[in-house]
Coordinates of C-alpha atoms and ligand atoms in Angstrom, one line a residue:
M475 CA 6.0 -16.9 -15.5
S476 CA 3.8 -19.6 -14.0
E477 CA 1.9 -19.7 -10.8
I478 CA 4.7 -21.8 -9.3
N479 CA 7.5 -19.3 -9.7
D480 CA 5.5 -16.0 -9.7
P481 CA 5.7 -14.7 -6.1
F482 CA 2.9 -12.2 -7.0
Y483 CA 0.5 -14.8 -8.6
E484 CA -1.8 -15.1 -5.7
A485 CA -1.8 -11.4 -4.9
Y486 CA -3.0 -10.6 -8.5
D487 CA -5.3 -13.6 -8.8
R488 CA -7.6 -12.5 -6.0
D489 CA -10.9 -10.8 -6.6
D490 CA -9.6 -8.0 -4.4
I491 CA -6.4 -7.5 -6.4
A492 CA -3.4 -6.5 -4.4
Y493 CA -2.5 -2.8 -4.3
G494 CA -6.0 -1.8 -5.3
E495 CA -7.0 0.4 -8.1
T496 CA -5.9 3.8 -6.7
P497 CA -2.8 5.0 -8.5
S498 CA 0.3 6.3 -6.6
A499 CA -0.8 9.7 -5.2
P500 CA 2.0 12.0 -6.4
L501 CA 1.8 10.4 -9.9
A502 CA -2.0 10.9 -10.0
A503 CA -1.6 14.5 -8.8
Y504 CA 0.9 15.1 -11.6
L505 CA -1.4 13.6 -14.2
R506 CA -4.2 15.8 -13.0
Q507 CA -2.2 19.0 -13.2
V508 CA 0.2 18.6 -16.1
P509 CA -1.4 18.2 -19.5
V510 CA 1.1 16.0 -21.3
T511 CA 0.5 12.9 -23.3
G512 CA 2.6 10.6 -25.4
E513 CA 4.4 7.4 -24.6
A514 CA 4.6 6.1 -21.0
L515 CA 6.4 3.2 -19.5
D516 CA 5.4 1.4 -16.3
L517 CA 8.2 -0.8 -15.0
G518 CA 7.1 -3.4 -12.5
A519 CA 3.5 -2.5 -13.4
G520 CA 1.9 -5.3 -11.3
A521 CA -1.8 -5.3 -11.8
G522 CA -1.6 -1.9 -13.4
R523 CA -3.0 0.7 -11.0
D524 CA -0.5 3.3 -12.4
T525 CA -0.7 2.0 -15.9
I526 CA -4.5 2.5 -16.0
A527 CA -4.1 6.0 -14.5
M528 CA -1.6 7.0 -17.2
A529 CA -3.7 5.5 -20.0
K530 CA -6.8 7.3 -18.7
A531 CA -4.8 10.6 -18.8
G532 CA -4.1 9.9 -22.5
F533 CA -0.8 8.1 -22.6
H534 CA 0.0 5.1 -24.6
V535 CA 1.4 2.8 -21.9
T536 CA 3.8 -0.1 -22.1
A537 CA 3.5 -2.1 -18.8
V538 CA 6.4 -4.4 -18.0
D539 CA 6.3 -7.0 -15.2
L540 CA 7.5 -10.5 -14.6
S541 CA 4.0 -11.6 -13.6
E542 CA 1.8 -13.0 -16.3
R543 CA -1.2 -12.9 -14.0
G544 CA -0.5 -9.2 -13.4
A545 CA -0.5 -8.6 -17.2
E546 CA -3.8 -10.4 -17.6
R547 CA -5.4 -8.3 -14.8
I548 CA -4.0 -5.1 -16.4
M549 CA -5.7 -5.9 -19.7
Q550 CA -8.9 -6.9 -18.0
R551 CA -8.9 -3.5 -16.1
A552 CA -7.9 -1.6 -19.3
R553 CA -10.9 -3.1 -21.2
R554 CA -13.2 -2.3 -18.4
Q555 CA -12.0 1.3 -18.3
G556 CA -12.2 1.7 -22.1
V557 CA -8.4 2.3 -22.5
A558 CA -7.3 -1.1 -23.9
D559 CA -6.2 0.5 -27.1
R560 CA -3.7 2.5 -25.2
V561 CA -2.2 -0.3 -23.1
K562 CA 0.2 -3.0 -24.0
T563 CA 1.8 -5.4 -21.6
C564 CA 5.2 -7.1 -21.8
V565 CA 6.0 -10.0 -19.5
A566 CA 9.7 -9.5 -18.9
N567 CA 12.4 -8.9 -16.4
V568 CA 13.0 -5.1 -16.2
C569 CA 16.7 -5.9 -16.1
D570 CA 16.5 -7.3 -19.6
F571 CA 13.9 -4.9 -21.0
K572 CA 15.6 -2.6 -23.6
I573 CA 14.4 1.0 -23.2
E574 CA 14.9 2.9 -26.4
P575 CA 16.8 6.2 -25.8
G576 CA 14.5 9.3 -25.7
S577 CA 11.4 7.3 -26.4
F578 CA 9.2 8.0 -23.3
D579 CA 7.4 11.1 -22.1
L580 CA 6.7 9.5 -18.7
I581 CA 8.5 6.6 -16.9
C582 CA 7.0 5.2 -13.8
A583 CA 8.7 2.6 -11.5
T584 CA 6.6 2.0 -8.4
T585 CA 8.5 -0.3 -6.1
V586 CA 10.5 -2.4 -8.6
L587 CA 14.0 -1.0 -8.3
D588 CA 14.0 -2.4 -4.8
H589 CA 13.0 -5.9 -6.1
I590 CA 16.3 -6.3 -8.0
P591 CA 19.9 -6.4 -6.9
T592 CA 21.6 -3.0 -6.3
D593 CA 23.9 -3.2 -9.4
A594 CA 20.9 -4.1 -11.6
S595 CA 18.9 -1.3 -10.1
C596 CA 21.7 1.2 -11.1
Q597 CA 21.6 -0.2 -14.6
V598 CA 17.8 0.0 -14.9
W599 CA 18.0 3.6 -13.5
E600 CA 20.5 4.5 -16.2
G601 CA 18.2 3.0 -18.8
M602 CA 15.3 5.0 -17.4
L603 CA 17.3 8.3 -17.6
S604 CA 18.3 7.7 -21.2
G605 CA 14.8 6.5 -22.1
L606 CA 13.3 9.9 -21.2
H607 CA 12.3 12.3 -23.9
R608 CA 13.8 15.7 -23.5
E609 CA 10.6 17.0 -21.8
G610 CA 9.9 13.7 -20.0
A611 CA 9.0 13.0 -16.4
L612 CA 9.9 10.3 -14.0
Y613 CA 8.0 8.8 -11.0
V614 CA 9.8 6.3 -8.8
E615 CA 8.9 4.7 -5.4
V616 CA 11.2 2.3 -3.5
H617 CA 11.1 0.7 -0.1
S618 CA 13.6 2.3 2.2
T619 CA 15.7 0.9 5.1
E620 CA 13.0 2.3 7.4
D621 CA 10.7 -0.5 6.2
P622 CA 10.1 -3.1 8.9
G623 CA 11.0 -5.8 6.3
S624 CA 14.5 -4.3 5.8
D625 CA 17.5 -6.3 7.0
Q626 CA 19.2 -3.0 7.9
K627 CA 18.6 -0.4 10.6
P628 CA 16.3 1.2 11.5
G629 CA 13.7 -1.1 9.8
V630 CA 15.3 -4.3 11.1
D631 CA 14.7 -3.1 14.7
S632 CA 11.0 -2.3 14.1
D633 CA 8.3 -4.5 15.6
A634 CA 5.7 -3.1 13.2
P635 CA 3.9 -5.7 10.9
V636 CA 5.6 -6.6 7.6
S637 CA 4.0 -6.9 4.2
E638 CA 2.9 -10.3 2.9
T639 CA 5.1 -9.7 -0.2
A640 CA 8.2 -8.4 1.7
G641 CA 10.2 -11.5 0.7
A642 CA 10.4 -10.2 -2.8
V643 CA 12.1 -6.9 -1.7
I644 CA 15.9 -7.5 -1.7
N645 CA 17.3 -3.9 -2.1
Y646 CA 16.0 -1.5 0.5
F647 CA 17.2 2.0 -0.3
P648 CA 19.1 3.9 2.5
P649 CA 18.3 7.5 3.2
N650 CA 19.0 9.9 0.3
R651 CA 20.2 7.2 -2.2
L652 CA 17.4 7.8 -4.7
L653 CA 17.7 11.6 -4.2
R654 CA 21.5 11.4 -4.8
W655 CA 20.8 9.5 -8.1
A656 CA 18.3 12.1 -9.2
T657 CA 20.5 15.0 -8.4
E658 CA 23.7 13.8 -10.0
P659 CA 24.6 16.2 -12.8
D660 CA 24.6 13.4 -15.4
A661 CA 21.0 12.5 -14.5
D662 CA 19.9 15.8 -16.0
L663 CA 16.8 15.9 -13.9
R664 CA 14.9 18.6 -12.0
V665 CA 13.3 17.2 -8.8
L666 CA 9.8 18.4 -8.3
R667 CA 9.1 16.2 -5.2
Y668 CA 11.2 13.9 -3.0
E669 CA 10.0 12.4 0.2
E670 CA 11.1 9.7 2.6
R671 CA 8.3 8.6 4.8
L672 CA 6.4 5.8 6.6
E673 CA 3.0 4.7 5.4
W674 CA 0.5 2.2 6.6
D675 CA -0.7 -0.2 3.8
Y676 CA -4.3 -1.6 3.8
T677 CA -4.4 -2.5 0.1
H678 CA -3.4 -6.2 0.5
G679 CA -3.0 -8.8 3.1
P680 CA -3.0 -7.9 6.8
E681 CA -2.3 -4.2 7.5
H682 CA 1.4 -3.4 7.6
L683 CA 3.9 -0.6 7.7
H684 CA 6.2 0.6 4.9
G685 CA 9.2 2.8 4.7
K686 CA 9.3 4.5 1.3
A687 CA 11.3 6.9 -0.8
V688 CA 9.3 8.7 -3.4
L689 CA 10.6 10.8 -6.3
L690 CA 8.9 12.9 -9.0
A691 CA 11.2 14.6 -11.4
V692 CA 11.3 16.1 -14.9
K693 CA 14.1 16.7 -17.3
S694 CA 16.3 19.7 -16.5
G695 CA 14.9 22.9 -18.0
V696 CA 11.3 21.7 -17.9
Y697 CA 8.8 23.8 -15.9
P698 CA 5.4 22.2 -15.8
P699 CA 2.4 23.8 -14.1
W700 CA 3.0 21.8 -10.9
Y701 CA 1.4 22.9 -7.6
G702 CA 2.5 20.0 -5.4
Q703 CA 0.7 17.1 -3.9
P704 CA -1.8 18.0 -2.6
P705 CA -1.8 21.1 -4.8
A706 CA -0.6 23.9 -2.4
F707 CA -1.5 27.2 -3.9
P708 CA -3.3 26.7 -7.3
R709 CA -5.2 29.6 -8.8
R710 CA -8.8 29.7 -7.6
Ligands
LIG1500 C1 5.2 -4.3 -5.0 S1 4.7 -4.8 -6.6 C2 4.3 -3.2 -7.3 C3 3.3 -3.3 -8.4 C4 2.9 -2.0 -9.0 N1 4.0 -1.1 -9.5 C5 2.0 -1.2 -8.0 O1 2.5 -0.3 -7.4 O2 0.8 -1.6 -7.9 C6 6.3 -5.1 -7.4 C7 6.1 -5.6 -8.8 O3 7.4 -5.8 -9.4 C8 7.4 -6.9 -10.2 N2 8.8 -7.3 -10.3 C9 9.7 -7.7 -9.4 N3 10.9 -8.0 -9.9 C10 10.8 -7.7 -11.2 C11 11.7 -7.8 -12.3 N4 13.0 -8.2 -12.2 N5 11.2 -7.5 -13.6 C12 9.9 -7.2 -13.8 N6 9.0 -7.0 -12.8 C13 9.5 -7.3 -11.5 C14 6.6 -7.9 -9.4 O4 6.1 -9.0 -10.3 C15 5.5 -7.0 -8.9 O5 4.4 -7.0 -9.8

């Protein structure tokens, strides 16, 4: 995708790359506590803050995003961090990306299911579920209808500042939708953490507010050494 039709080109082209280098907090907490490695998939990887964290934890990561500039920045960061041999990028639409069943130990989708139409997000979600290995884990973040960029209540009534990239979000998740998906029996997941919250974002453009739904889950029957985020009662 060229500069002209990549809505994220400028955000990833800056010296101060959008979304920063700090990975998503619950994902980072999981990586610190749970000693699993293998194959990871980062859908809508952007400039790769989560990709790099998973690679540094020991995963081989496939990073999928529409943005070519994002993919270049991922590889630049991977080389700098010494993990380039564990990262590969794929410039593709997540709706067309074929996830091989049972092939990933960790699948991450930080704010991409909300960038595609609702029907497509259901299909990608199904692909993510079937793509998980039987002991796999899943990390998902989406913008919720609480986000001031949302065209639905309560976000639409908010006068809080909106993200510079809000125009790319077309599918704000209403309360509990992501949780419902994760707890459907067919999903075969065990939810470790689910939260709907507001958060201020200082990682790109003028400061702005977000409404988010955040999910961390593992396959049913998996009991990793997880003490929460931040870890609540770990052994001293
Ligand atoms: C808000 S950014 C999040 C980037 C990254 N996950 C992070 O948290 O830093 C959303 C990303 O989704 C990507 N994206 C949007 N629609 C997409 C699609 N249909 N297929 C692949 N990537 C897409 C954008 O290019 C952008 O990099």
